[in-house]
Coordinates of C-alpha atoms (C1' of nucleotides) in Angstrom, one line a residue:
Chain A
M648 CA -2.6 -129.0 -24.0
K649 CA -3.8 -126.0 -26.4
R650 CA -1.8 -127.1 -29.4
A651 CA -3.4 -130.2 -29.9
A652 CA -6.5 -128.7 -29.6
A653 CA -5.8 -126.4 -32.0
A654 CA -4.9 -129.1 -34.0
T655 CA -7.7 -130.5 -33.9
T656 CA -9.9 -128.3 -35.5
A657 CA -7.3 -127.6 -38.1
L658 CA -7.9 -130.9 -39.3
I659 CA -11.1 -131.0 -39.7
S660 CA -12.3 -128.1 -42.3
P661 CA -10.5 -130.0 -45.8
C662 CA -12.7 -132.0 -45.1
A663 CA -14.9 -129.0 -44.8
A664 CA -14.1 -127.4 -47.8
M665 CA -14.4 -131.1 -49.8
R666 CA -17.2 -131.2 -52.3
R667 CA -19.0 -134.0 -53.3
G668 CA -17.8 -137.0 -54.8
A669 CA -17.3 -140.8 -53.8
G670 CA -13.8 -140.6 -53.8
I671 CA -13.1 -137.3 -51.2
A672 CA -14.0 -139.2 -48.7
A673 CA -11.3 -141.3 -48.4
T674 CA -8.7 -138.6 -50.0
C675 CA -9.7 -136.3 -47.2
S676 CA -9.2 -139.4 -44.8
R677 CA -6.0 -139.8 -45.8
R678 CA -5.0 -136.1 -45.1
K679 CA -5.9 -136.0 -42.2
S680 CA -3.8 -137.9 -40.7
E681 CA -1.0 -136.8 -43.1
M682 CA -1.9 -133.4 -41.7
S683 CA -1.5 -134.0 -37.8
Q684 CA 2.2 -135.1 -37.9
S685 CA 3.3 -132.2 -39.6
Q686 CA 1.2 -130.0 -37.0
Q687 CA 2.6 -131.8 -34.1
K688 CA 6.0 -131.7 -35.3
D689 CA 5.8 -127.8 -36.2
G690 CA 4.9 -127.4 -32.2
N691 CA 5.7 -124.1 -31.1
K692 CA 7.4 -122.9 -33.7
G693 CA 4.9 -123.2 -36.1
A694 CA 5.1 -119.5 -37.9
G695 CA 9.1 -120.7 -39.4
K696 CA 7.5 -123.2 -41.1
G697 CA 6.0 -121.4 -43.8
E698 CA 3.3 -124.6 -45.2
A699 CA -1.0 -126.0 -43.9
F700 CA -1.2 -122.8 -42.6
V701 CA -4.2 -123.0 -44.3
T702 CA -6.2 -126.3 -44.8
A703 CA -8.8 -125.2 -45.7
I704 CA -8.6 -125.4 -49.8
T705 CA -8.4 -128.5 -51.9
P706 CA -4.2 -128.8 -52.9
Q707 CA -2.8 -127.9 -56.4
S708 CA -1.8 -130.9 -57.3
E709 CA -4.8 -133.0 -55.6
D710 CA -7.2 -131.0 -58.9
F711 CA -6.1 -127.5 -60.0
S712 CA -9.2 -127.2 -61.3
R713 CA -11.1 -127.3 -57.5
W714 CA -7.7 -125.6 -56.0
Y715 CA -9.0 -122.6 -58.1
L716 CA -12.6 -122.9 -57.2
D717 CA -11.8 -123.5 -53.6
V718 CA -9.9 -120.0 -53.9
V719 CA -12.7 -117.8 -55.8
R720 CA -15.3 -119.2 -52.8
R721 CA -13.1 -119.3 -50.2
A722 CA -11.4 -115.5 -51.0
E723 CA -14.9 -114.4 -51.2
L724 CA -14.1 -113.1 -54.9
A725 CA -17.1 -114.6 -56.1
D726 CA -20.1 -117.0 -55.7
Y727 CA -22.6 -118.0 -57.9
T728 CA -25.6 -117.0 -58.6
M729 CA -29.7 -118.2 -59.5
V730 CA -28.5 -117.4 -63.5
K731 CA -27.0 -120.3 -65.4
G732 CA -23.1 -119.0 -65.5
C733 CA -23.8 -116.0 -64.1
M734 CA -21.8 -115.1 -61.1
V735 CA -21.2 -112.2 -58.3
I736 CA -18.5 -110.6 -58.2
R737 CA -18.0 -109.7 -54.8
P738 CA -16.7 -106.9 -52.8
Y739 CA -13.0 -108.4 -52.4
G740 CA -13.2 -109.3 -56.1
Y741 CA -14.9 -106.4 -57.4
A742 CA -12.2 -104.4 -55.4
I743 CA -9.0 -106.5 -57.9
W744 CA -11.3 -105.4 -60.7
E745 CA -11.3 -101.9 -59.3
R746 CA -7.8 -101.5 -59.6
I747 CA -7.0 -103.3 -62.7
Q748 CA -9.4 -100.4 -64.0
H749 CA -8.1 -97.4 -62.2
L750 CA -4.9 -98.5 -63.5
L751 CA -5.7 -99.7 -66.7
D752 CA -7.5 -96.9 -67.6
A753 CA -5.2 -94.1 -66.8
R754 CA -2.9 -96.2 -69.5
L755 CA -5.8 -95.8 -71.8
K756 CA -6.2 -91.5 -71.8
A757 CA -2.5 -91.0 -71.3
T758 CA -2.2 -92.8 -75.0
G759 CA -4.6 -90.1 -76.0
H760 CA -8.1 -92.4 -75.2
V761 CA -11.8 -90.7 -73.9
N762 CA -14.1 -93.0 -72.4
A763 CA -17.6 -93.3 -73.6
Y764 CA -21.2 -95.2 -73.0
F765 CA -22.6 -97.2 -76.0
P766 CA -25.8 -99.6 -76.1
L767 CA -26.2 -102.9 -74.7
F768 CA -29.5 -103.4 -76.9
I769 CA -27.7 -103.7 -81.0
P770 CA -30.6 -104.8 -83.9
E771 CA -30.2 -107.7 -85.3
S772 CA -29.9 -106.1 -89.0
L773 CA -27.0 -104.1 -87.9
L774 CA -25.1 -107.4 -86.6
M775 CA -25.9 -109.1 -89.5
K776 CA -23.6 -106.8 -91.4
E777 CA -20.3 -108.2 -91.5
A778 CA -20.8 -111.7 -92.3
D779 CA -17.3 -113.1 -90.2
H780 CA -19.0 -110.9 -87.7
V781 CA -21.6 -112.7 -87.5
A782 CA -20.2 -116.3 -88.0
G783 CA -18.1 -115.9 -85.0
F784 CA -20.7 -114.9 -82.9
A785 CA -24.0 -116.0 -83.6
P786 CA -24.1 -119.2 -81.8
E787 CA -23.1 -117.5 -78.4
V788 CA -25.9 -114.4 -78.9
A789 CA -28.5 -113.5 -75.8
W790 CA -32.0 -112.2 -77.5
V791 CA -34.7 -109.7 -76.3
T792 CA -37.9 -111.1 -78.4
H793 CA -39.9 -108.8 -76.1
G794 CA -40.6 -105.1 -74.2
G795 CA -43.3 -105.5 -71.4
S796 CA -45.4 -108.3 -73.1
E797 CA -44.7 -106.6 -76.7
K798 CA -43.0 -109.0 -79.3
L799 CA -40.5 -106.4 -80.4
E800 CA -40.9 -105.6 -85.0
E801 CA -36.6 -106.6 -84.5
R802 CA -34.9 -108.6 -81.7
L803 CA -32.0 -107.0 -80.1
A804 CA -29.0 -108.9 -79.7
I805 CA -27.5 -108.0 -75.9
R806 CA -23.7 -107.2 -76.9
P807 CA -21.4 -109.9 -77.0
T808 CA -19.2 -107.5 -78.5
S809 CA -19.6 -103.7 -79.7
E810 CA -18.2 -103.3 -83.2
V811 CA -21.5 -103.4 -84.8
I812 CA -22.9 -100.6 -83.0
I813 CA -19.9 -98.4 -82.6
G814 CA -18.9 -98.8 -86.3
T815 CA -22.6 -97.7 -86.9
L816 CA -22.1 -94.4 -84.7
Y817 CA -18.3 -93.8 -86.1
A818 CA -20.1 -94.0 -89.6
K819 CA -22.9 -91.2 -88.3
W820 CA -19.7 -88.7 -86.8
L821 CA -16.9 -89.3 -89.1
Q822 CA -17.2 -87.0 -92.1
S823 CA -13.7 -85.4 -92.7
W824 CA -9.5 -86.9 -92.4
R825 CA -9.5 -83.9 -89.5
D826 CA -11.8 -86.0 -87.8
L827 CA -9.2 -88.8 -87.3
P828 CA -8.1 -90.9 -85.3
I829 CA -11.5 -91.4 -83.5
L830 CA -9.7 -93.2 -80.2
I831 CA -12.7 -94.1 -78.0
N832 CA -13.1 -96.4 -75.2
Q833 CA -15.3 -97.7 -73.1
W834 CA -16.4 -100.4 -70.0
A835 CA -19.0 -102.5 -70.1
N836 CA -20.9 -105.7 -69.6
V837 CA -21.2 -108.2 -72.3
V838 CA -22.8 -111.5 -72.8
R839 CA -21.9 -114.5 -75.0
W840 CA -23.9 -117.5 -74.2
E841 CA -21.0 -120.1 -73.0
K842 CA -21.9 -123.6 -72.9
V843 CA -19.0 -124.5 -70.2
T844 CA -18.5 -121.5 -67.4
R845 CA -15.5 -121.0 -64.8
P846 CA -15.5 -118.2 -62.6
F847 CA -13.8 -115.5 -64.5
L848 CA -12.1 -117.3 -67.2
R849 CA -15.7 -118.0 -68.4
T850 CA -18.9 -116.8 -67.3
T851 CA -22.2 -116.0 -69.7
E852 CA -21.6 -112.3 -68.6
F853 CA -18.4 -110.4 -67.7
L854 CA -17.0 -107.2 -67.7
W855 CA -14.2 -105.7 -69.6
Q856 CA -13.0 -102.8 -71.4
E857 CA -13.2 -101.9 -75.7
G858 CA -11.5 -100.0 -77.6
H859 CA -13.1 -99.2 -81.2
T860 CA -10.3 -96.1 -83.1
A861 CA -11.1 -95.3 -86.1
H862 CA -7.8 -94.1 -88.6
E863 CA -6.8 -92.5 -91.3
T864 CA -4.6 -95.4 -93.0
E865 CA -4.0 -98.7 -92.6
A866 CA -0.2 -97.8 -91.1
E867 CA -1.7 -95.5 -87.9
A868 CA -4.6 -98.8 -87.1
E869 CA -1.8 -101.1 -87.2
E870 CA 0.7 -98.7 -85.5
E871 CA -2.6 -98.6 -82.6
T872 CA -3.1 -102.5 -82.6
L873 CA 0.1 -102.7 -81.6
K874 CA 0.9 -99.4 -79.4
I875 CA -2.3 -100.9 -76.9
L876 CA -0.8 -104.7 -76.9
Q877 CA 2.4 -102.8 -76.2
V878 CA 0.1 -100.9 -72.8
Y879 CA -1.7 -104.4 -72.3
K880 CA 2.0 -106.3 -72.4
E881 CA 3.0 -103.5 -69.9
F882 CA 0.0 -103.1 -68.1
V883 CA 0.0 -106.9 -66.8
E884 CA 4.0 -107.0 -66.0
T885 CA 4.0 -104.3 -64.3
E886 CA 0.7 -104.3 -62.2
L887 CA -0.6 -107.8 -62.2
A888 CA 2.8 -108.6 -62.3
M889 CA 2.4 -111.7 -65.4
P890 CA 4.7 -112.3 -67.5
V891 CA 3.1 -112.0 -71.1
I892 CA 3.8 -113.4 -74.7
E893 CA 3.1 -110.9 -76.9
G894 CA 2.0 -111.9 -80.8
R895 CA -0.2 -112.8 -83.7
K896 CA -2.5 -115.0 -83.8
S897 CA -3.0 -117.7 -86.6
D898 CA -6.1 -117.1 -89.1
S899 CA -8.2 -120.1 -87.8
E900 CA -7.7 -117.9 -83.8
K901 CA -8.2 -114.6 -85.1
F902 CA -11.7 -112.6 -84.1
A903 CA -14.4 -112.7 -86.7
G904 CA -14.2 -110.5 -89.0
A905 CA -10.5 -108.8 -88.1
S906 CA -7.6 -108.6 -90.2
K907 CA -5.2 -109.2 -88.0
T908 CA -5.4 -110.5 -83.8
Y909 CA -2.7 -110.0 -81.8
S910 CA -2.9 -111.6 -78.1
I911 CA -0.8 -111.4 -74.8
E912 CA -1.0 -115.2 -73.8
A913 CA 0.5 -116.2 -70.0
L914 CA 1.1 -119.2 -68.9
M915 CA -0.5 -120.5 -65.4
G916 CA 0.3 -123.1 -62.7
D917 CA -1.0 -126.0 -64.1
G918 CA 0.9 -125.6 -67.0
R919 CA -2.5 -124.5 -69.6
A920 CA -2.3 -121.1 -71.2
L921 CA -4.7 -117.9 -70.7
Q922 CA -4.9 -115.5 -73.2
A923 CA -5.2 -112.3 -70.8
G924 CA -5.5 -109.6 -73.7
T925 CA -6.4 -108.6 -77.5
S926 CA -6.0 -106.1 -80.3
H927 CA -7.5 -106.0 -83.2
N928 CA -6.5 -105.0 -86.6
L929 CA -10.3 -105.1 -88.1
G930 CA -8.3 -102.9 -91.6
Q931 CA -11.9 -101.3 -93.8
N932 CA -13.8 -104.7 -93.1
F933 CA -16.1 -102.8 -90.4
A934 CA -15.8 -100.1 -92.6
K935 CA -16.9 -101.1 -95.5
A936 CA -19.6 -102.9 -93.7
F937 CA -20.7 -100.5 -91.9
D938 CA -19.6 -97.3 -94.7
I939 CA -17.1 -95.0 -91.8
K940 CA -16.3 -93.0 -94.3
F941 CA -14.4 -89.9 -94.5
Q942 CA -13.4 -87.2 -97.3
G943 CA -9.3 -87.2 -97.8
R944 CA -6.7 -85.1 -98.0
D945 CA -6.4 -86.4 -101.0
K946 CA -10.1 -85.4 -101.5
V947 CA -11.0 -88.6 -102.5
E948 CA -14.0 -90.6 -99.8
Q949 CA -12.7 -93.4 -98.8
H950 CA -13.0 -96.4 -95.7
A951 CA -11.6 -95.6 -92.7
W952 CA -8.7 -98.0 -91.0
T953 CA -10.2 -99.3 -87.6
T954 CA -9.1 -101.6 -84.4
S955 CA -10.9 -102.7 -82.0
W956 CA -9.0 -104.1 -78.2
G957 CA -10.5 -105.9 -75.1
V958 CA -9.0 -107.2 -71.5
S959 CA -11.5 -108.5 -69.3
T960 CA -12.7 -110.2 -66.2
R961 CA -10.9 -113.2 -66.8
L962 CA -7.3 -111.0 -65.7
I963 CA -8.5 -111.3 -62.1
G964 CA -8.9 -115.4 -63.2
G965 CA -5.4 -115.4 -64.2
L966 CA -3.9 -113.8 -61.3
I967 CA -5.0 -116.6 -59.3
M968 CA -3.6 -119.0 -61.0
V969 CA -0.5 -117.9 -61.7
H970 CA 0.7 -117.0 -58.5
G971 CA -1.7 -118.3 -56.0
D972 CA -1.1 -121.2 -53.7
D973 CA -2.1 -124.2 -51.7
S974 CA -2.4 -121.5 -49.4
G975 CA -5.1 -119.2 -51.2
L976 CA -4.3 -116.0 -53.0
V977 CA -0.9 -114.1 -53.3
L978 CA -2.0 -110.5 -55.0
P979 CA 0.8 -108.3 -56.3
P980 CA 0.8 -105.1 -54.2
N981 CA 0.1 -103.3 -57.3
I982 CA -3.9 -104.4 -57.3
A983 CA -4.3 -105.8 -54.2
P984 CA -6.6 -104.8 -52.3
Y985 CA -5.1 -104.7 -48.9
Q986 CA -1.9 -104.4 -48.8
V987 CA -1.3 -104.7 -45.1
V988 CA -3.4 -106.0 -43.5
I989 CA -2.5 -105.2 -38.8
V990 CA -3.0 -107.7 -36.9
P991 CA -3.5 -106.9 -33.4
I992 CA -2.6 -109.2 -30.4
P993 CA -5.4 -108.9 -28.1
R994 CA -4.1 -109.6 -24.4
G995 CA -6.0 -108.5 -21.1
N996 CA -7.4 -104.7 -21.8
W997 CA -5.9 -104.9 -25.4
Q998 CA -8.7 -102.3 -26.7
E999 CA -7.1 -99.7 -24.6
T1000 CA -3.6 -101.2 -24.8
V1001 CA -3.1 -102.9 -28.2
L1002 CA -5.8 -101.2 -30.6
P1003 CA -4.3 -97.5 -30.4
P1004 CA -1.0 -97.8 -31.2
A1005 CA -2.2 -100.3 -34.1
Q1006 CA -4.9 -97.3 -35.3
A1007 CA -2.2 -95.3 -34.8
I1008 CA 0.0 -97.2 -37.5
R1009 CA -2.8 -97.7 -40.4
D1010 CA -3.4 -93.6 -40.0
Q1011 CA 0.5 -93.0 -40.5
L1012 CA 1.0 -96.0 -43.6
T1013 CA -2.2 -94.4 -45.2
A1014 CA -1.0 -91.5 -45.2
Q1015 CA 1.6 -92.6 -47.1
G1016 CA -0.4 -94.0 -49.9
V1017 CA -0.5 -97.6 -48.9
R1018 CA -3.9 -99.2 -49.1
V1019 CA -4.0 -100.7 -45.5
M1020 CA -6.5 -103.1 -43.2
L1021 CA -6.9 -102.9 -39.8
D1022 CA -8.0 -106.6 -38.5
A1023 CA -9.9 -105.6 -35.3
R1024 CA -12.3 -108.1 -34.6
D1025 CA -12.7 -109.1 -31.1
A1026 CA -14.2 -112.3 -31.8
Y1027 CA -11.5 -113.9 -33.9
T1028 CA -7.8 -115.3 -32.7
P1029 CA -4.5 -113.5 -34.3
G1030 CA -4.4 -117.2 -35.8
W1031 CA -7.4 -117.0 -37.3
K1032 CA -6.7 -113.7 -39.0
F1033 CA -3.7 -114.7 -39.7
A1034 CA -4.4 -118.1 -42.1
E1035 CA -7.6 -115.6 -42.6
W1036 CA -5.7 -112.9 -45.1
E1037 CA -3.7 -115.1 -46.4
L1038 CA -6.0 -116.5 -47.7
R1039 CA -7.1 -113.5 -49.6
G1040 CA -3.4 -113.2 -50.3
V1041 CA -2.5 -110.0 -48.6
P1042 CA 1.1 -109.2 -49.3
I1043 CA 2.2 -107.9 -46.4
R1044 CA 0.7 -108.8 -42.2
L1045 CA 1.5 -106.9 -39.6
E1046 CA 1.1 -107.4 -36.1
I1047 CA 1.4 -105.8 -33.1
G1048 CA 0.8 -106.8 -29.7
P1049 CA 2.0 -106.1 -25.8
K1050 CA 5.1 -107.8 -26.4
D1051 CA 6.4 -105.5 -29.2
I1052 CA 4.1 -102.1 -27.6
E1053 CA 6.9 -102.5 -24.9
K1054 CA 10.3 -103.4 -27.6
G1055 CA 9.0 -99.7 -29.8
Q1056 CA 8.6 -102.8 -32.6
V1057 CA 6.1 -104.8 -35.2
V1058 CA 5.9 -107.6 -36.6
L1059 CA 6.2 -108.0 -40.4
A1060 CA 5.5 -110.8 -42.7
R1061 CA 4.8 -111.4 -46.6
R1062 CA 2.8 -113.7 -48.2
D1063 CA 4.9 -114.4 -51.3
T1064 CA 8.2 -115.9 -48.9
R1065 CA 6.6 -116.1 -45.6
E1066 CA 9.7 -114.1 -44.5
K1067 CA 9.2 -113.1 -40.9
Q1068 CA 10.7 -109.7 -39.5
F1069 CA 10.8 -107.9 -36.3
V1070 CA 11.3 -104.3 -37.3
P1071 CA 11.8 -101.3 -34.6
M1072 CA 8.9 -99.1 -35.5
A1073 CA 11.2 -96.4 -36.7
D1074 CA 11.8 -98.3 -39.7
L1075 CA 8.1 -99.6 -40.4
L1076 CA 7.4 -96.5 -43.6
P1077 CA 10.4 -97.9 -45.4
Q1078 CA 10.7 -101.5 -44.4
V1079 CA 7.1 -101.7 -45.8
S1080 CA 7.4 -100.1 -48.7
Q1081 CA 10.6 -101.8 -49.7
W1082 CA 8.8 -105.4 -49.1
L1083 CA 5.8 -104.0 -50.9
L1084 CA 8.6 -103.1 -54.6
D1085 CA 10.0 -106.8 -54.0
I1086 CA 7.4 -108.4 -53.6
Q1087 CA 5.7 -107.0 -57.2
A1088 CA 8.8 -107.5 -58.5
G1089 CA 9.1 -111.1 -57.0
L1090 CA 6.3 -112.4 -57.9
L1091 CA 6.6 -111.5 -61.8
E1092 CA 10.6 -112.8 -62.0
K1093 CA 9.0 -116.5 -59.6
A1094 CA 6.3 -116.6 -62.3
R1095 CA 8.9 -115.5 -65.3
Q1096 CA 11.1 -118.5 -64.0
L1097 CA 8.0 -120.9 -63.8
R1098 CA 7.3 -120.4 -67.4
E1099 CA 10.3 -120.3 -69.2
E1100 CA 10.8 -123.8 -66.9
R1101 CA 8.0 -124.9 -68.6
S1102 CA 8.7 -123.3 -71.6
H1103 CA 9.9 -125.9 -74.7
Y1104 CA 11.7 -126.1 -78.5
T1105 CA 10.6 -128.9 -80.6
E1106 CA 11.4 -129.3 -84.1
S1107 CA 9.5 -132.8 -83.9
Y1108 CA 6.3 -134.0 -83.6
E1109 CA 7.2 -136.9 -81.5
E1110 CA 8.8 -135.2 -79.0
F1111 CA 6.0 -132.0 -79.2
K1112 CA 3.3 -135.2 -78.3
A1113 CA 5.1 -136.5 -75.9
L1114 CA 5.4 -133.1 -73.9
M1115 CA 1.5 -132.4 -74.0
A1116 CA 0.7 -135.6 -72.2
G1117 CA 2.7 -134.5 -69.3
A1118 CA 0.8 -133.1 -66.3
R1119 CA 1.5 -129.3 -66.5
P1120 CA 2.2 -129.4 -70.2
G1121 CA 3.4 -126.1 -70.9
L1122 CA 5.1 -123.9 -73.7
I1123 CA 6.5 -125.1 -76.8
Y1124 CA 7.6 -123.3 -79.5
A1125 CA 8.1 -125.0 -82.8
P1126 CA 8.5 -124.0 -86.0
W1127 CA 5.7 -123.6 -87.9
C1128 CA 4.2 -123.9 -92.0
D1129 CA 1.2 -121.5 -91.1
D1130 CA -1.3 -124.2 -92.2
A1131 CA -4.6 -124.3 -90.7
V1132 CA -5.8 -127.7 -91.4
V1133 CA -2.3 -128.8 -90.3
E1134 CA -3.3 -126.7 -87.4
A1135 CA -6.4 -128.0 -86.9
Q1136 CA -5.0 -131.8 -86.9
V1137 CA -2.7 -130.7 -84.3
K1138 CA -5.8 -129.9 -82.2
T1139 CA -7.7 -132.9 -82.2
E1140 CA -4.3 -135.1 -81.6
T1141 CA -2.6 -133.3 -79.1
Q1142 CA -5.4 -130.8 -77.7
A1143 CA -2.9 -128.3 -78.4
T1144 CA -3.4 -124.7 -80.2
I1145 CA -1.4 -122.2 -81.3
R1146 CA -1.5 -119.5 -78.9
N1147 CA 0.5 -117.0 -81.2
Y1148 CA 3.3 -116.5 -83.0
P1149 CA 5.7 -114.6 -81.2
F1150 CA 7.1 -111.9 -81.1
T1151 CA 10.2 -113.1 -79.4
A1152 CA 11.1 -116.2 -81.0
P1153 CA 14.0 -118.1 -82.8
S1154 CA 13.7 -117.6 -86.3
A1155 CA 12.7 -120.2 -88.1
E1156 CA 14.4 -118.8 -91.4
G1157 CA 15.6 -122.1 -93.4
K1158 CA 13.7 -124.6 -90.6
A1159 CA 11.1 -127.5 -91.3
C1160 CA 7.9 -127.6 -89.9
F1161 CA 7.6 -129.9 -86.9
V1162 CA 4.4 -131.6 -88.6
T1163 CA 5.0 -131.8 -91.9
G1164 CA 8.2 -130.9 -92.6
R1165 CA 7.6 -128.4 -95.4
P1166 CA 9.4 -125.3 -95.0
A1167 CA 8.0 -123.1 -92.3
L1168 CA 6.9 -119.7 -92.2
V1169 CA 6.8 -118.9 -88.9
M1170 CA 7.6 -119.8 -84.8
A1171 CA 4.6 -120.9 -83.4
C1172 CA 4.1 -120.2 -79.7
F1173 CA 1.7 -124.1 -78.9
A1174 CA 0.4 -124.5 -75.5
K1175 CA -3.0 -126.0 -74.5
A1176 CA -5.3 -123.0 -73.7
Y1177 CA -8.2 -122.2 -71.3
Chain B
rC275 C1' -24.1 -129.5 -77.2
rG276 C1' -22.6 -135.3 -76.4
rG277 C1' -21.0 -139.0 -72.2
rG278 C1' -19.5 -139.3 -66.6
rA279 C1' -21.8 -137.8 -61.0
rU280 C1' -23.8 -135.6 -58.1
rG281 C1' -28.1 -132.6 -55.8
rU282 C1' -30.8 -133.2 -47.5
rA283 C1' -29.0 -126.3 -42.8
rG284 C1' -24.3 -121.4 -45.0
rC285 C1' -20.4 -125.0 -46.0
rG286 C1' -18.9 -131.0 -45.7
rC287 C1' -21.7 -134.7 -45.3
rA288 C1' -24.6 -139.2 -43.0
rG289 C1' -30.0 -141.3 -43.4
rC290 C1' -31.8 -144.6 -49.3
rU291 C1' -30.6 -151.1 -50.1
rU292 C1' -35.2 -152.5 -46.1
rG293 C1' -41.1 -145.9 -47.1
rG294 C1' -42.9 -143.9 -41.0
rU295 C1' -42.9 -137.1 -40.6
rA296 C1' -34.5 -135.4 -40.8
rG297 C1' -30.2 -136.3 -38.0
rC298 C1' -23.9 -135.5 -37.4
rG299 C1' -19.8 -131.7 -37.9
rC300 C1' -18.0 -127.3 -39.0
rA301 C1' -20.0 -122.1 -39.2
rC302 C1' -23.5 -118.7 -37.3
rC303 C1' -26.3 -116.6 -32.0
rU304 C1' -26.2 -116.3 -26.6
rG305 C1' -22.7 -115.9 -22.2
rA306 C1' -18.2 -116.7 -20.0
rA307 C1' -12.6 -117.7 -20.1
rU308 C1' -9.3 -116.8 -23.6
rG309 C1' -5.9 -114.6 -27.6
rG310 C1' 2.3 -114.5 -30.5
rG311 C1' -0.8 -119.7 -36.9
rG312 C1' -7.7 -121.2 -37.4
rU313 C1' -9.2 -121.0 -29.1
rU314 C1' -12.0 -123.7 -24.8
rC315 C1' -17.0 -124.9 -22.2
rA316 C1' -21.6 -124.6 -21.6
rG317 C1' -26.5 -122.9 -23.7
rG318 C1' -29.6 -121.7 -28.2
rG319 C1' -31.6 -120.5 -33.6
rG320 C1' -31.7 -122.9 -38.1
rG321 C1' -34.1 -127.7 -43.3
rU322 C1' -41.1 -127.2 -48.4
rC323 C1' -34.8 -133.1 -47.8
rG324 C1' -33.0 -129.5 -55.9
rC325 C1' -38.0 -128.7 -58.8
rG326 C1' -42.5 -131.1 -60.4
rA327 C1' -45.8 -134.8 -60.9
rG328 C1' -46.8 -140.7 -60.7
rU329 C1' -46.9 -144.9 -56.9
rU330 C1' -48.4 -145.4 -51.3
rC331 C1' -52.8 -144.7 -45.9
rG332 C1' -47.5 -142.8 -46.0
rA333 C1' -42.4 -140.4 -49.9
rA334 C1' -35.8 -137.5 -47.8
rU335 C1' -35.8 -142.8 -49.0
rC336 C1' -39.7 -146.2 -55.2
rU337 C1' -40.5 -144.3 -60.6
rC338 C1' -40.7 -140.8 -64.3
rG339 C1' -39.5 -135.8 -66.3
rC340 C1' -37.0 -131.6 -65.9
rC341 C1' -33.1 -127.4 -63.8
rA342 C1' -29.0 -127.5 -61.3
rU343 C1' -23.8 -127.6 -59.8
rC344 C1' -19.2 -130.7 -60.8
rC345 C1' -15.7 -133.4 -63.6
rC346 C1' -14.1 -135.0 -69.2
rG347 C1' -15.0 -133.9 -74.7
rA348 C1' -16.5 -131.2 -79.5
rC349 C1' -17.3 -124.6 -79.6
rC350 C1' -15.7 -119.4 -77.2
rA351 C1' -12.4 -113.4 -73.7

RNA sequence: CGGGAUGUAGCGCAGCUUGGUAGCGCACCUGAAUGGGGUUCAGGGGGUCGCGAGUUCGAAUCUCGCCAUCCCGACCA
């Protein structure tokens, strides 16, 4: 009888999560009846079924975009504000960002970079110095025109990126080849006046890391650009468990003002690609525009070779879309704010009987460097907490109740596979450590497999069109003539863009371009992109 | 920036056609019993109906304008 009541409540939640829109009411009631059947079938063995535990989110299959927004809000990663296109990153979301900062910053330091902070405001005249750069960013710059009530002599741009201000300072600091390389990174916010925004994926203001380096030779700048791309790839795959494809951008997708742009690209759960990081070789373009010069070993004054590179809070969006499922977030242990959540099972005077052992376990795990949350709130039932922490993607749940204490064990449950296990207290630490490793590796592997399933190779534009028209288009590799006009045509006809020219791909040698039939110059990876 | 939809309590919605001073579910607060997959009962608090004008004795409801959000397209980490 308790069961029936529980089912009823579970059924109401999906409707509660629904948003505006006429079609939704019908959808909701349809799902209601489906759910009540499965719920009843599950009976008391619900724990083994591994589905529909969390019901407050729109299923991915029904509407991926809505699913994404539901997860962002229900998991309390971010919320909307009164400022158009600007979101709050809530504590749980910000904790993920802090993990990203922590893990990436260590890598940047290890490769010789140091952090600094440059101004938010950029004088208009500075921004105008590099022609391509201006053209690229002009449409999305926010301007400050007044200080208090007084109009400014010169407008100030709120940085959309910092190449120009940093370049100006580099010009001031650089004298000799002995000053090189300059390897500076900054963690900052930037503003781009976007027309369409989505939490994490594209917001008016966002947080990122931008590295800016200056080098003595072209080769060194290229080496730096590629080194960082590798750092990004290793970081994203190791810590976020997001497999990425590294490669060079086509000229039309290049950063405004760069000689060459490289990117890492990830495939999302809905078959669209997300640019997860970029690294630019700026050549001498900015050095010439901003007078970044030095006297060389040969006594001749010359322009430096510069690079810039960045990853942003967009990575969090990628994380959600790569690993998440219909129950919500699934976080890789390495970036999860909490790796283990302990849910005590309250019975009788549980505060005296169950809570102390739970606290002891928390302390024990914490001492081993595991990030633990003990959810001792009395107002919620265990079942409610299970669902809540699943929605928030915590990798491992640890249940401990009177029966477990009697038997000297706990219950562990994995978020990714939903596997549930009784573990003797003595084995707890090694088991948790092992599972954290398994989950981290498992998520990467699963994402890789999914990407392989959704990767195609074709030499036929007809097949290309058919694939791109599918529900989950994925990645398509194709031999390519490298012509921007044809690229634009493909985009118009199929919505697909070139993500990059992958470093590791079948050779285009001797192939014909899949659109024009002309000799292929390169292998391109196409996808519909975010 | 173009096309479409929506805006009523924290969230999801009803009320609008036919104007008469706002309601439901969840959430929240209090108390009790519960507690191993979103617990139950009882009591309670919360809304200048997105904003601004207009019509009217009277507007959530009718008219106009603006704003925001979501979806679909053109531009972008």
